[in-house]
Coordinates of C-alpha atoms and ligand atoms in Angstrom, one line a residue:
M1 CA 27.2 19.3 -19.0
L2 CA 25.7 22.8 -18.8
E3 CA 23.7 22.1 -22.0
L4 CA 22.2 19.0 -20.3
V5 CA 20.9 21.1 -17.4
E6 CA 19.5 23.7 -19.8
K7 CA 17.8 21.0 -21.8
L8 CA 16.3 19.4 -18.7
Y9 CA 15.1 22.9 -17.6
E10 CA 13.4 23.5 -20.9
N11 CA 12.1 20.0 -21.8
H12 CA 11.6 18.5 -18.4
D13 CA 13.2 15.3 -19.8
L14 CA 16.4 13.8 -21.0
T15 CA 17.4 10.5 -22.5
D16 CA 18.4 7.7 -20.2
G17 CA 22.1 8.2 -21.2
E18 CA 21.9 11.9 -20.5
L19 CA 20.2 11.5 -17.2
K20 CA 23.0 9.1 -16.1
Q21 CA 25.6 11.6 -17.1
L22 CA 24.0 14.3 -15.1
I23 CA 23.5 12.1 -12.1
L24 CA 27.1 11.1 -12.1
T25 CA 28.8 14.4 -13.0
D26 CA 31.4 16.1 -10.9
D27 CA 31.2 19.3 -12.9
K28 CA 30.9 22.2 -10.4
A29 CA 29.5 24.6 -12.9
A30 CA 26.7 22.2 -13.9
E31 CA 25.9 21.7 -10.2
E32 CA 25.6 25.4 -9.7
L33 CA 23.4 25.8 -12.7
L34 CA 21.2 23.0 -11.6
I35 CA 20.7 24.7 -8.2
K36 CA 19.9 28.0 -10.0
R37 CA 17.4 26.4 -12.4
A38 CA 15.8 24.3 -9.8
D39 CA 15.2 27.3 -7.6
E40 CA 13.8 29.4 -10.5
T41 CA 11.4 26.6 -11.3
R42 CA 10.2 26.2 -7.7
Q43 CA 9.8 30.0 -7.4
K44 CA 7.9 30.2 -10.6
Y45 CA 5.1 28.0 -9.2
Y46 CA 5.4 28.3 -5.4
G47 CA 7.3 31.6 -4.8
K48 CA 9.3 31.6 -1.7
K49 CA 6.7 29.6 0.2
V50 CA 7.6 26.6 2.4
F51 CA 4.7 24.3 3.4
L52 CA 4.7 22.5 6.7
R53 CA 3.4 19.0 7.2
G54 CA 3.0 18.0 10.9
L55 CA 4.2 14.4 11.1
I56 CA 2.4 12.3 13.8
E57 CA 4.1 8.9 14.1
I58 CA 1.2 6.9 15.3
S59 CA 2.7 3.4 15.7
S60 CA 6.1 1.7 15.8
F61 CA 4.6 -1.8 15.4
C62 CA 5.1 -3.2 12.0
K63 CA 4.4 -6.6 10.4
N64 CA 7.0 -6.1 7.7
N65 CA 10.7 -6.8 7.6
C66 CA 12.1 -4.3 5.2
L67 CA 15.9 -4.9 5.5
Y68 CA 16.8 -1.2 5.9
C69 CA 14.2 -0.2 8.5
G70 CA 14.8 0.1 12.2
I71 CA 11.2 -0.8 13.2
R72 CA 11.1 -4.0 11.1
H73 CA 9.2 -6.8 12.7
D74 CA 12.2 -8.9 13.6
N75 CA 14.1 -6.2 15.4
K76 CA 13.7 -7.4 18.9
N77 CA 15.4 -4.3 20.3
A78 CA 12.9 -1.9 18.8
Q79 CA 10.7 -0.2 21.3
R80 CA 7.1 -0.5 20.3
Y81 CA 4.3 2.0 21.0
R82 CA 0.9 3.0 19.7
L83 CA -0.7 6.4 20.0
S84 CA -4.3 6.5 21.2
R85 CA -7.1 8.5 19.5
E86 CA -6.8 11.1 22.3
E87 CA -3.0 11.4 21.9
I88 CA -3.3 11.8 18.1
L89 CA -6.0 14.6 18.6
S90 CA -3.8 16.4 21.1
C91 CA -0.9 16.4 18.6
C92 CA -3.3 18.0 16.1
E93 CA -4.4 20.6 18.6
N94 CA -0.9 21.5 19.4
G95 CA 0.0 21.6 15.7
Y96 CA -2.9 23.7 14.7
E97 CA -1.9 26.3 17.3
L98 CA 1.6 26.3 15.8
G99 CA 0.2 27.0 12.3
F100 CA 0.2 23.6 10.8
R101 CA -2.5 23.0 8.2
T102 CA -1.6 19.5 7.2
F103 CA -1.4 16.5 9.5
V104 CA 0.3 13.4 8.4
M105 CA -0.4 10.1 10.3
Q106 CA 2.4 7.8 9.6
G107 CA 3.3 4.4 11.0
G108 CA 4.4 0.8 10.6
E109 CA 1.9 -1.6 9.1
D110 CA 0.0 -2.2 12.3
A111 CA -3.4 -4.0 12.1
Y112 CA -4.5 -2.3 15.3
Y113 CA -5.2 0.8 13.1
N114 CA -8.0 -0.9 11.2
D115 CA -10.4 1.0 8.9
E116 CA -12.9 1.6 11.7
F117 CA -10.2 3.3 13.9
M118 CA -8.7 5.2 11.0
C119 CA -12.1 6.4 9.5
G120 CA -13.1 7.6 13.0
I121 CA -10.0 9.6 13.6
I122 CA -9.9 11.0 10.1
S123 CA -13.4 12.3 10.2
E124 CA -12.9 13.7 13.7
I125 CA -9.8 15.7 12.6
K126 CA -11.6 16.9 9.5
N127 CA -14.6 18.1 11.5
K128 CA -12.4 19.9 14.1
Y129 CA -10.1 21.4 11.5
P130 CA -12.0 21.8 8.2
D131 CA -9.2 24.0 6.8
C132 CA -6.6 21.3 7.2
A133 CA -5.5 18.5 5.0
V134 CA -5.2 14.9 6.3
T135 CA -2.4 12.8 4.9
L136 CA -1.9 9.1 5.6
S137 CA 1.3 7.1 5.4
L138 CA 0.4 3.6 6.6
G139 CA 1.9 1.4 4.0
E140 CA 0.1 -1.1 1.8
R141 CA -3.6 -1.7 2.4
S142 CA -6.5 -3.0 0.3
G143 CA -8.2 -0.9 -2.3
Q144 CA -11.3 -1.1 -0.2
S145 CA -9.5 0.3 2.8
Y146 CA -8.0 3.2 0.8
K147 CA -11.5 3.9 -0.5
R148 CA -13.1 4.0 3.0
M149 CA -10.4 6.3 4.4
K150 CA -10.8 8.6 1.4
E151 CA -14.6 8.7 2.0
A152 CA -13.9 9.5 5.6
G153 CA -12.1 12.6 4.5
A154 CA -8.4 11.7 3.9
D155 CA -6.8 14.0 1.3
R156 CA -3.4 12.6 0.6
Y157 CA -1.3 9.4 0.9
L158 CA 2.4 8.9 1.1
L159 CA 3.8 5.6 -0.1
R160 CA 7.3 5.6 -1.3
H161 CA 7.8 3.0 -4.1
E162 CA 11.3 2.5 -2.6
T163 CA 12.7 1.3 -5.9
A164 CA 11.2 0.7 -9.3
S165 CA 13.6 -2.1 -10.1
D166 CA 12.3 -5.6 -9.4
E167 CA 15.7 -6.9 -8.8
L168 CA 16.7 -4.2 -6.3
Y169 CA 13.3 -4.4 -4.6
K170 CA 14.0 -8.1 -3.8
K171 CA 17.3 -7.2 -2.3
L172 CA 15.8 -4.6 0.0
H173 CA 12.7 -6.5 1.1
P174 CA 11.8 -10.0 2.2
N175 CA 10.1 -12.5 -0.1
E176 CA 6.6 -11.8 1.1
M177 CA 6.7 -8.3 -0.2
S178 CA 6.5 -7.3 -3.9
L179 CA 7.1 -4.3 -6.1
E180 CA 4.0 -5.3 -8.0
N181 CA 1.7 -4.9 -5.0
R182 CA 3.4 -1.6 -4.0
K183 CA 2.8 -0.2 -7.5
K184 CA -0.8 -1.5 -7.5
C185 CA -1.4 0.4 -4.2
L186 CA 0.0 3.6 -5.7
F187 CA -2.2 3.4 -8.8
N188 CA -5.2 2.5 -6.7
L189 CA -4.6 5.6 -4.6
K190 CA -4.4 7.8 -7.7
K191 CA -7.6 6.3 -9.1
L192 CA -9.3 7.2 -5.8
H193 CA -8.2 10.8 -6.2
Y194 CA -5.8 11.0 -3.3
Q195 CA -2.9 13.4 -3.8
V196 CA -0.2 10.8 -3.9
G197 CA 3.4 10.9 -2.8
A198 CA 5.9 8.3 -4.0
G199 CA 9.7 8.2 -3.7
F200 CA 12.9 6.3 -2.9
M201 CA 16.0 6.3 -0.8
V202 CA 19.2 7.7 -2.3
G203 CA 22.2 5.4 -1.9
A204 CA 20.3 2.4 -0.8
P205 CA 22.5 -0.8 -0.7
F206 CA 23.1 -2.3 -4.2
Q207 CA 21.4 0.8 -5.9
T208 CA 23.0 1.6 -9.3
V209 CA 22.7 4.7 -11.4
E210 CA 20.5 2.6 -13.8
N211 CA 18.2 1.9 -10.9
I212 CA 17.8 5.7 -10.2
V213 CA 16.9 6.3 -13.8
E214 CA 14.3 3.6 -13.5
D215 CA 12.9 5.4 -10.4
L216 CA 12.7 8.7 -12.4
R217 CA 10.9 6.8 -15.3
F218 CA 8.4 5.2 -12.9
L219 CA 7.7 8.6 -11.3
Q220 CA 7.0 10.0 -14.8
D221 CA 4.6 7.2 -15.4
L222 CA 2.8 7.6 -12.0
Q223 CA 2.8 11.4 -12.0
P224 CA 2.5 11.8 -8.2
Q225 CA 1.8 15.2 -6.6
M226 CA 4.6 14.7 -4.1
I227 CA 8.0 13.0 -4.3
G228 CA 9.8 12.1 -1.1
I229 CA 13.5 11.2 -1.4
G230 CA 16.2 11.1 1.2
P231 CA 19.5 9.4 1.8
F232 CA 19.6 5.8 3.0
I233 CA 21.0 5.8 6.6
P234 CA 21.9 2.5 8.2
H235 CA 20.2 1.4 11.4
H236 CA 22.4 -0.6 13.9
D237 CA 19.8 -3.3 14.4
T238 CA 19.1 -4.2 10.8
P239 CA 20.8 -6.5 8.2
F240 CA 22.1 -3.3 6.6
K241 CA 23.9 -2.0 9.7
G242 CA 27.3 -2.2 8.0
E243 CA 26.3 -0.5 4.7
K244 CA 27.3 3.0 3.6
Q245 CA 24.9 5.9 3.9
G246 CA 23.7 7.8 0.9
T247 CA 25.6 11.1 0.2
L248 CA 24.5 14.7 0.6
E249 CA 25.8 15.5 -2.9
L250 CA 23.8 12.8 -4.7
T251 CA 20.6 13.5 -2.8
L252 CA 20.9 17.2 -3.6
R253 CA 21.7 16.5 -7.3
L254 CA 18.6 14.3 -7.5
L255 CA 16.4 16.9 -5.8
G256 CA 17.4 19.4 -8.4
I257 CA 16.8 16.9 -11.3
I258 CA 13.4 16.0 -9.9
R259 CA 12.4 19.7 -9.6
L260 CA 13.2 20.2 -13.3
M261 CA 11.5 17.0 -14.4
F262 CA 8.4 17.7 -12.3
P263 CA 8.2 21.5 -12.1
K264 CA 5.0 21.6 -9.9
V265 CA 5.7 18.7 -7.6
L266 CA 5.6 19.1 -3.8
L267 CA 9.1 18.2 -2.7
P268 CA 10.1 17.8 0.9
A269 CA 13.6 18.6 2.4
T270 CA 13.5 15.4 4.5
T271 CA 14.5 14.7 8.0
A272 CA 17.0 12.1 6.7
L273 CA 18.7 14.9 4.7
G274 CA 18.8 17.0 7.8
T275 CA 20.3 14.0 9.6
I276 CA 23.3 13.5 7.3
S277 CA 24.2 17.2 7.3
P278 CA 23.5 20.0 9.8
I279 CA 22.4 22.2 6.9
G280 CA 21.0 19.4 4.7
R281 CA 17.4 20.7 4.8
E282 CA 18.5 24.3 4.0
L283 CA 20.5 23.0 1.1
G284 CA 17.5 21.0 -0.1
L285 CA 15.4 24.2 0.0
K286 CA 17.9 26.0 -2.2
T287 CA 17.8 23.1 -4.6
G288 CA 14.1 23.0 -5.4
C289 CA 12.4 21.7 -2.2
N290 CA 9.3 23.5 -0.9
V291 CA 8.1 21.3 2.0
I292 CA 9.3 20.5 5.5
M293 CA 7.8 17.8 7.7
P294 CA 8.4 18.6 11.3
N295 CA 7.8 16.0 14.0
L296 CA 4.5 16.6 15.9
S297 CA 4.7 13.3 17.8
P298 CA 4.6 13.4 21.6
V299 CA 8.2 13.7 22.8
K300 CA 8.0 10.5 24.9
V301 CA 7.6 8.3 21.7
R302 CA 9.9 10.2 19.4
K303 CA 13.0 8.1 20.0
K304 CA 11.0 5.0 19.5
Y305 CA 10.0 5.7 15.9
D306 CA 13.5 4.8 15.1
L307 CA 13.8 4.1 11.3
Y308 CA 17.5 4.9 11.0
D309 CA 20.4 6.0 13.3
N310 CA 20.9 9.5 14.7
K311 CA 17.5 10.9 13.5
I312 CA 17.3 14.6 14.3
C313 CA 14.5 16.5 16.2
T314 CA 13.7 13.6 18.6
G315 CA 14.3 15.7 21.8
E316 CA 12.4 18.9 21.4
E317 CA 8.8 19.9 21.8
A318 CA 7.0 20.7 18.6
A319 CA 7.0 24.4 19.5
E320 CA 10.8 24.5 19.8
C321 CA 11.0 22.8 16.5
R322 CA 8.8 25.4 14.9
G323 CA 11.0 28.3 16.1
C324 CA 14.2 26.5 15.0
L325 CA 12.7 25.8 11.5
Q326 CA 11.5 29.3 11.2
R327 CA 15.0 30.6 11.6
R328 CA 16.5 27.9 9.3
V329 CA 14.0 28.6 6.5
K330 CA 14.6 32.3 6.8
S331 CA 18.3 31.9 6.8
V332 CA 18.1 30.7 3.1
G333 CA 15.6 33.3 2.1
Y334 CA 12.3 31.5 2.1
E335 CA 9.2 31.8 4.3
I336 CA 7.1 29.2 6.2
V337 CA 3.4 29.7 5.5
S338 CA 0.4 28.5 7.4
E339 CA -1.4 26.9 4.5
R340 CA -2.6 23.5 3.3
G341 CA -0.1 23.6 0.5
D342 CA -2.0 21.6 -2.1
F343 CA -0.5 20.6 -5.4
I344 CA -1.2 23.3 -8.0
N345 CA -3.1 22.0 -11.0
A346 CA -3.3 25.2 -13.1
Ligands
SAH401 N1 5.1 1.9 6.8 C1 4.9 3.1 5.9 C2 5.8 4.2 6.4 C3 7.3 3.9 6.2 S1 8.5 5.0 7.0 C4 5.2 2.7 4.5 O1 5.4 1.6 4.2 O2 5.1 3.6 3.6 C5 8.7 6.2 5.7 C6 9.9 6.0 4.9 O3 11.2 6.0 5.6 C7 10.0 4.7 4.1 O4 9.2 4.7 3.0 C8 11.5 4.6 3.7 O5 11.8 5.1 2.4 C9 12.2 5.5 4.8 N2 13.2 4.8 5.5 C10 13.0 3.6 6.2 N3 14.2 3.2 6.7 C11 15.2 4.1 6.3 C12 16.6 4.2 6.5 N4 17.3 3.2 7.1 N5 17.2 5.2 5.9 C13 16.5 6.2 5.3 N6 15.2 6.1 5.1 C14 14.5 5.1 5.6

């Protein structure tokens, strides 16, 4: 198993069979070597730097019905809210003070945030904070819409592909949604020169090791600048309420594998990883992650952006989060920097 880790470290690729073996291994020595090589790779390109992305959860309204998600349209118990232009700007102001140089506007698919609204707020943020990057994570939109928002100044777009298997995609989503359209959106975004983030949930219901290999192959095909993965965590008001959550071990293993396959990728230690283990994000950082996405949303809406159960950091002010993260990141030997943290092309 150690040879497989070394081979992946050197070639950034393995055969499907080898990938499966490495994903499923329980060999402790291989696990340790994977962590070591993932950390070396991350440090080679990004040193000890950890980039922050201030997450502003702009809307909990959503027209979709993804079976895993707590803010799915049919969840009658979900509490819905929308942030106004002024509220979003005040999150940015707060974030800028705290050293954030990337703002991520994320939300359910909510028609209220049409192109006019989004282009207005994007150009306002870019005018006020020319040294900051604006990232969007608003789901599937038309090519025209992505183009307008890019022209208004958006730099990046996060759209997890969720799974690259048609069969699994259909089990996780209602009939109206398709993997084909999701992929089309991702390739559109790349063509428009957004820095693109894709990704998937680890341990989603019905997911097999073959599906995970398909995800890695899709990512090789897309070549995104960012890859977001985190454990699936059931939400009590969804059809998947009785399903098992993804494990810490498998998520960390995949983070290490992804770092070796995509040496320069921007890789967040996600909030979901921090939710399934009190030191999940720290372990992620030690296994190749170099990004953290703290919550910048107003405290009064945080509990309402309820994608999965027990989500962490829904009680504190952004400033408290910043201090807590500073300590956590330092505790594993890395340092938070106040930079945009773009993908390195060189
Ligand atoms: N509407 C946007 C943003 C979705 S929320 C979009 O479609 O991209 C961001 C991510 O949260 C999703 O892509 C999904 O992978 C993740 N997520 C949703 N429900 C989850 C759950 N129950 N457990 C873990 N992650 C979840």
